[in-house]
Protein backbone atom coordinates (compact mmCIF):
# COMPACT_ATOMS: atom_id res chain seq x y z
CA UNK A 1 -30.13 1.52 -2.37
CA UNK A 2 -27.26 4.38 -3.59
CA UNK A 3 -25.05 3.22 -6.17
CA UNK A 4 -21.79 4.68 -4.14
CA UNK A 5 -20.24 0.93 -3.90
CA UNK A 6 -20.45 0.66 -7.85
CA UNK A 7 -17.56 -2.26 -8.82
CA UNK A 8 -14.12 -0.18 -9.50
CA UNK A 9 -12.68 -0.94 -12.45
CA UNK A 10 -8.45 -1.23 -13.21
CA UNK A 11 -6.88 -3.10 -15.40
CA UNK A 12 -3.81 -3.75 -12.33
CA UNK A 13 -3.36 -6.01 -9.43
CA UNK A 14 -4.26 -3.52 -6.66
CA UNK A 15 -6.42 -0.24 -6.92
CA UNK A 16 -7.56 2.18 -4.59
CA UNK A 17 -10.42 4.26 -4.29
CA UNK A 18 -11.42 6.67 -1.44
CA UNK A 19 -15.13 6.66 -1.03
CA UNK A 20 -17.44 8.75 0.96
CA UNK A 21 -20.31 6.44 2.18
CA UNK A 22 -23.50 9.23 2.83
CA UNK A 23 -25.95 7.64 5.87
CA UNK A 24 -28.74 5.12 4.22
CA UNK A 25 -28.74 1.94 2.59
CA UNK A 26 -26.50 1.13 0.60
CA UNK A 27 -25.65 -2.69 -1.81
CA UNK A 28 -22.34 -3.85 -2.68
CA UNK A 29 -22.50 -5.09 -5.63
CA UNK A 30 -21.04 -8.64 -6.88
CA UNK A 31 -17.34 -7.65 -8.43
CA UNK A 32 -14.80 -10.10 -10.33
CA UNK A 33 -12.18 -9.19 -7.63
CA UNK A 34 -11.17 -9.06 -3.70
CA UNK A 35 -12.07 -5.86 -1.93
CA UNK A 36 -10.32 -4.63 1.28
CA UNK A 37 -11.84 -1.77 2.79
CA UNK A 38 -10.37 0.39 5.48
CA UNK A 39 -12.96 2.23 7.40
CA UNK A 40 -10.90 6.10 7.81
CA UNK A 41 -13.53 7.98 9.82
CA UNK A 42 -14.39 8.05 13.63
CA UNK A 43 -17.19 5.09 15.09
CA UNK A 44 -19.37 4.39 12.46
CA UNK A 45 -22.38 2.49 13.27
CA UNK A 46 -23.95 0.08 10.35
CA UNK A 47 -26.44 -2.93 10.03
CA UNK A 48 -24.97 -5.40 7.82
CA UNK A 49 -27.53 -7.32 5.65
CA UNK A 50 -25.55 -10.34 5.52
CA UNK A 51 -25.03 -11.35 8.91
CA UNK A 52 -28.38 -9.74 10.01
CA UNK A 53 -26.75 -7.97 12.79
CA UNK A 54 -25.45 -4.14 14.33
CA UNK A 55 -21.45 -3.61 13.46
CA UNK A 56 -19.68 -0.60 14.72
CA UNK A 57 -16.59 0.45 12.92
CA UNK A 58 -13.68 2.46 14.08
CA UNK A 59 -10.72 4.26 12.22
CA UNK A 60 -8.52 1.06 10.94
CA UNK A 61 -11.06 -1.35 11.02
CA UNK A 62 -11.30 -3.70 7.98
CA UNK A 63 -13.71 -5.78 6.14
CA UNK A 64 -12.39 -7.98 3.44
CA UNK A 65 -15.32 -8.88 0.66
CA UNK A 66 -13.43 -11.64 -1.80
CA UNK A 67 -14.00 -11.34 -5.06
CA UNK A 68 -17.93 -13.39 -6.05
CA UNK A 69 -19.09 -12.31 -2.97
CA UNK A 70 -22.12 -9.28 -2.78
CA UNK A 71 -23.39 -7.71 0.42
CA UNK A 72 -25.51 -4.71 1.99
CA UNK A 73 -25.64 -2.44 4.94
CA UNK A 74 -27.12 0.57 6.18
CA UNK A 75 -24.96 3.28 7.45
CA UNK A 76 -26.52 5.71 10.34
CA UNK A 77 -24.06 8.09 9.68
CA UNK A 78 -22.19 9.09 7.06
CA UNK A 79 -18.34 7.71 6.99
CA UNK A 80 -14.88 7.28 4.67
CA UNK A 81 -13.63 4.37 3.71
CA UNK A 82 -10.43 3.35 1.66
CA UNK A 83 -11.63 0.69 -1.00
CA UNK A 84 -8.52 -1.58 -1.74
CA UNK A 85 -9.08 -3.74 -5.26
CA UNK A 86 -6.99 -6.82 -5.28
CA UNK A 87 -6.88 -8.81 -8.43
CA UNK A 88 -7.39 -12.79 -7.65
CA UNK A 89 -4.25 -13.73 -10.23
CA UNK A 90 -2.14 -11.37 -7.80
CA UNK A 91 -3.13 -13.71 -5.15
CA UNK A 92 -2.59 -16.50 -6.71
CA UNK A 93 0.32 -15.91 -7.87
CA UNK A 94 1.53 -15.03 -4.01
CA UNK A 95 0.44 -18.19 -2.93
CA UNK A 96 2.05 -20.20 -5.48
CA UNK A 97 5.05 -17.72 -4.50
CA UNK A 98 4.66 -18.81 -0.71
CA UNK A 99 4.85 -22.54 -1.67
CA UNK A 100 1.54 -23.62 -1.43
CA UNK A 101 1.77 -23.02 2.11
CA UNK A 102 -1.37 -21.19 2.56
CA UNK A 103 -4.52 -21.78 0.96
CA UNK A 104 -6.70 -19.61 -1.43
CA UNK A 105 -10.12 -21.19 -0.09
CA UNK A 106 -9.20 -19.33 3.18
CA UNK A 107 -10.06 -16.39 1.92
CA UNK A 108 -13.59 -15.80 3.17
CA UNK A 109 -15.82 -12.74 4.13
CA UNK A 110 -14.60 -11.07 7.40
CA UNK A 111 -15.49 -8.10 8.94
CA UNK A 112 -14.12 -5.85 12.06
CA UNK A 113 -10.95 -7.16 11.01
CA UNK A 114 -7.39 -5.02 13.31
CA UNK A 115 -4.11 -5.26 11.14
CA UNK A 116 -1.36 -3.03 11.63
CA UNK A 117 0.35 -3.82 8.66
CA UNK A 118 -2.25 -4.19 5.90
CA UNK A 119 -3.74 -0.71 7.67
CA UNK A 120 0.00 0.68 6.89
CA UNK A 121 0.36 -0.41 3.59
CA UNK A 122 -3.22 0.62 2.67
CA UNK A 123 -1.93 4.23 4.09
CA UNK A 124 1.24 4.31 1.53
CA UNK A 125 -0.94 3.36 -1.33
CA UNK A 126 -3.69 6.19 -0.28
CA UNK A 127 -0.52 8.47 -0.07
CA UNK A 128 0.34 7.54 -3.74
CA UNK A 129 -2.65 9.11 -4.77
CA UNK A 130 -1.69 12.43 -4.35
CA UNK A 131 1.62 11.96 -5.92
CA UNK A 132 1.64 8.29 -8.37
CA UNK A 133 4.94 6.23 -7.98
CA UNK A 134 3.82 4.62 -10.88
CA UNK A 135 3.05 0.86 -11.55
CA UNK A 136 5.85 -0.81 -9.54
CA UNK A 137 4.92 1.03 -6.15
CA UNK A 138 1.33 0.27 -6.49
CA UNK A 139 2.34 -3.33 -7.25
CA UNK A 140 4.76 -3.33 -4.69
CA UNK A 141 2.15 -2.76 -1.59
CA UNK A 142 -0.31 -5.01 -3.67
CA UNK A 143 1.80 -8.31 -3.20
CA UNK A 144 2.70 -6.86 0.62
CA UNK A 145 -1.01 -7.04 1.47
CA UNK A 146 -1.51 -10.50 -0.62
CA UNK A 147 0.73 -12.30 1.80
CA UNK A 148 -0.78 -10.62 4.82
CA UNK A 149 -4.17 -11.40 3.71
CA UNK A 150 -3.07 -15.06 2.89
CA UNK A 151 -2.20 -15.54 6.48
CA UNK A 152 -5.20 -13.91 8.27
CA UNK A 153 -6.36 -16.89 9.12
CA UNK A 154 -2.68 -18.45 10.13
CA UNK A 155 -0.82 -15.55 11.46
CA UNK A 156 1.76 -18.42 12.69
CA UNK A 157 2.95 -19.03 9.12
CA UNK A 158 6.88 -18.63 9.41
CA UNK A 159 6.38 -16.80 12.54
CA UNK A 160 9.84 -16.92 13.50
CA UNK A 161 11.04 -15.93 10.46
CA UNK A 162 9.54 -12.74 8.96
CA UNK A 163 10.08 -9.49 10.14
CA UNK A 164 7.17 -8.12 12.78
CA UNK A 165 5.30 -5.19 12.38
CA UNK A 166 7.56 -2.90 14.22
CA UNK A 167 10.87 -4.30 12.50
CA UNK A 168 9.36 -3.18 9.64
CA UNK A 169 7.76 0.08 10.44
CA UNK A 170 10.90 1.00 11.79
CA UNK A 171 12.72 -0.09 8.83
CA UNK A 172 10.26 2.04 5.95
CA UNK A 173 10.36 5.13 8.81
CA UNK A 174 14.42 5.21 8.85
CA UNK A 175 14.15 5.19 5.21
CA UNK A 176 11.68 7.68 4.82
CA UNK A 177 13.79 10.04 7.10
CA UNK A 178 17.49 9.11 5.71
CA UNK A 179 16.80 9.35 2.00
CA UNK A 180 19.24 11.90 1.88
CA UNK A 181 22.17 9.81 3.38
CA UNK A 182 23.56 6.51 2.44
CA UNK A 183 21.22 3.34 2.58
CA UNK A 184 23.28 -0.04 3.18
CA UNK A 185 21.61 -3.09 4.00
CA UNK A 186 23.89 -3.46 7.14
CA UNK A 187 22.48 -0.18 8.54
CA UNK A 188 19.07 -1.19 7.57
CA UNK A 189 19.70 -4.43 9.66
CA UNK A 190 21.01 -2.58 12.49
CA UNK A 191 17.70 -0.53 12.37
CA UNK A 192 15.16 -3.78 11.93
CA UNK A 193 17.37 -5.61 14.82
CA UNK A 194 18.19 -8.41 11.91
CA UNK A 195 20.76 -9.81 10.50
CA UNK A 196 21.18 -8.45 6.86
CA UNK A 197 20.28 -11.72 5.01
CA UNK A 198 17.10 -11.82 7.33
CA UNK A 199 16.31 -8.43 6.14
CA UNK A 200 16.97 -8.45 2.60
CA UNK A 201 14.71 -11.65 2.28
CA UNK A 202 12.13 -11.11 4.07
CA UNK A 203 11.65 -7.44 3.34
CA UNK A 204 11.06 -8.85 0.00
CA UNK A 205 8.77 -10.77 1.23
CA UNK A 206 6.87 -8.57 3.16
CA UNK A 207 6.82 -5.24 0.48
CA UNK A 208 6.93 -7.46 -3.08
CA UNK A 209 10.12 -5.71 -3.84
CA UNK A 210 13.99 -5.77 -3.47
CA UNK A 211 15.07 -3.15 -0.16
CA UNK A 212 17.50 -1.60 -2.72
CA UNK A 213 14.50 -1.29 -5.43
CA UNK A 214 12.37 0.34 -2.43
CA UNK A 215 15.22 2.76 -1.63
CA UNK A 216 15.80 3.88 -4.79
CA UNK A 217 11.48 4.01 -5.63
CA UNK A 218 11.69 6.13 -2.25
CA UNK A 219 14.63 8.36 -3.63
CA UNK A 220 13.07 8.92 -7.42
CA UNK A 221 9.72 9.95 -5.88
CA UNK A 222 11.41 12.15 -3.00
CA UNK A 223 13.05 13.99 -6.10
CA UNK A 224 10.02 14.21 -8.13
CA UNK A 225 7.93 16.13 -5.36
CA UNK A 226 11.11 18.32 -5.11
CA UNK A 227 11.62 19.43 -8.44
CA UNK A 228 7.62 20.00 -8.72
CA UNK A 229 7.88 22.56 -6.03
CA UNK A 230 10.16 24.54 -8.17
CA UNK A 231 12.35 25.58 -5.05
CA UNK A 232 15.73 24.24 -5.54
CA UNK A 233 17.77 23.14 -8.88
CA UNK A 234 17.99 19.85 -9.75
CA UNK A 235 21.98 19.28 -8.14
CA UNK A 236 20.41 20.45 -4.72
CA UNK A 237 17.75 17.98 -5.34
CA UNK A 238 20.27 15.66 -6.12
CA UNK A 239 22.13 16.06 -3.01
CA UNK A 240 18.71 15.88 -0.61
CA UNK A 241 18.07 12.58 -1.87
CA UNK A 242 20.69 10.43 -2.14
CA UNK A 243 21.72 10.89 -5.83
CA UNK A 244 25.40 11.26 -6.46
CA UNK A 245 25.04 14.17 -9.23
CA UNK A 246 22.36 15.40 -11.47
CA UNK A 247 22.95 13.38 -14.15
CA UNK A 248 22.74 10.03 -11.56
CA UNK A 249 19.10 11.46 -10.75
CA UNK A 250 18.16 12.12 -14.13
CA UNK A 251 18.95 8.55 -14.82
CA UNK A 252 17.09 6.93 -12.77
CA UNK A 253 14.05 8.77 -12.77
CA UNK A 254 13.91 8.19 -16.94
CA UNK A 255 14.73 4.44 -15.64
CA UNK A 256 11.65 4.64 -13.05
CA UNK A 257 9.38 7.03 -14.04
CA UNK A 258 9.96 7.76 -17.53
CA UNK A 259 10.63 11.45 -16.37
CA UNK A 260 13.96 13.52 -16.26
CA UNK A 261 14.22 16.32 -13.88
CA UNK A 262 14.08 18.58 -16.94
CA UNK A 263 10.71 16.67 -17.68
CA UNK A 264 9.46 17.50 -14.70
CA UNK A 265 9.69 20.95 -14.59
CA UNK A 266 8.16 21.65 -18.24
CA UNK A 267 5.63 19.64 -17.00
CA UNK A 268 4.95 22.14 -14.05
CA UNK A 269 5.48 25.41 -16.03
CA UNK A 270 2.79 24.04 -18.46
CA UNK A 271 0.12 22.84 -15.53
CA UNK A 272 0.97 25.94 -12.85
């Protein structure tokens, strides 16, 4: 069987690799943590050793393998997948977060699995791969899909209470497309159809980080991708995302990323 499902190893919570599965047989290998994979090609047609039977995957379809667990398939054609590595302290630490409301024994092998928001957030981390947001972001989207993944089995835990799918979508697209403008929670709330306490907890809940941390993660890496295209000086990048002045940029990009603006550009004159 090809070795393409080798164990990843990180020394973080959550990981990502993008794999390219060739057609044949292929054995996934026992690994000390949970896997999440996000099939990103058209229908894919497979046998799956374990359950003895035909599977055919579409674009967002997910299997979850939990960490102990081994399996094997064989592929008729050849397909991508986004390989999400979740730590089992991160998710125990969310459940002990979520007041022992959900249970880690839940966690069990499932395949052909459809969630919007664990396919969203495993989009934003593949995103981060082109340009790294650094620890925190990673982190961020790893505690996001711990809860989701916690409820799979439950998705009527706090129903009523956390935001939906499209609250939130609609929340993370308004701030993708208003970095540039001033952020308050209010507006935000106005945007989710909340009310602001609703959003500033559960948004929390839902990303593993503060709005106003996201915002200004958001803003920082917005500026970073700026000042690496060389285009504009650093006051206009200021100004196009959110920052009141240069030196209010350069601050908290040394506070986020360890970069300043200057940083950044030395960095691209030296690797053209």
């Amino acid at each position: 069987m090809r070795p393409q499902f080798a164990p990843a190893r990180s020394s973080s919570d959550v990981a990502m690799i993008a794999r390219h599965i060739e057609a044949g047989a292929h054995r996934l290998p026992r690994a000390p943590h949970h896997r999440v994979m996000v099939h990103a090609s058209a229908a894919t047609r497979s046998y799956c050793n374990q359950v003895g039977r035909y599977f055919v995957r579409r674009a967002g379809d997910i299997d979850l393998v939990p960490a102990g667990e081994e399996g094997g398939f064989e592929a008729e054609a050849a397909f991508d997948t986004i390989e999400i590595v979740l730590q089992p302290a991160l998710m125990e630490r969310v459940a002990a977060e979520l007041g022992g409301r959900v249970l880690l024994s839940r966690l069990d092998t499932r395949h052909l699995l459809r969630d919007q928001r664990i396919e969203h957030l495993a989009r934003a981390l593949q995103s981060d791969l082109d340009a790294p947001s650094g620890s925190l972001f990673a982190d961020s989207i790893g505690a996001a899909l711990a809860v989701r993944l916690l409820g799979v089995d439950d998705m009527d835990i706090e129903r009523t209470n956390r935001l939906s799918d499209t609250q939130l979508k609609r929340v993370l697209e308004h701030i993708e497309a208003a970095l540039h403008e001033p952020l308050s929670i209010d507006r935000l709330a106005r945007v989710a159809g909340a009310s602001s306490s609703h959003l500033r907890t559960w948004f929390k809940v839902a990303t593993g980080v503060t709005l106003h941390r996201y915002v200004l993660r958001r803003r920082v890496e917005r500026a970073r991708a700026l000042l690496q295209q060389g285009d504009l000086s650093t006051s206009e990048v200021a100004e196009l995302t959110g920052f009141a002045h240069q030196s209010h940029l350069a601050h908290w990009m040394r506070r986020e990323i360890g970069q300043t603006p200057r940083d950044v550009r030395r960095a691209r004159r030296l690797n053209p």
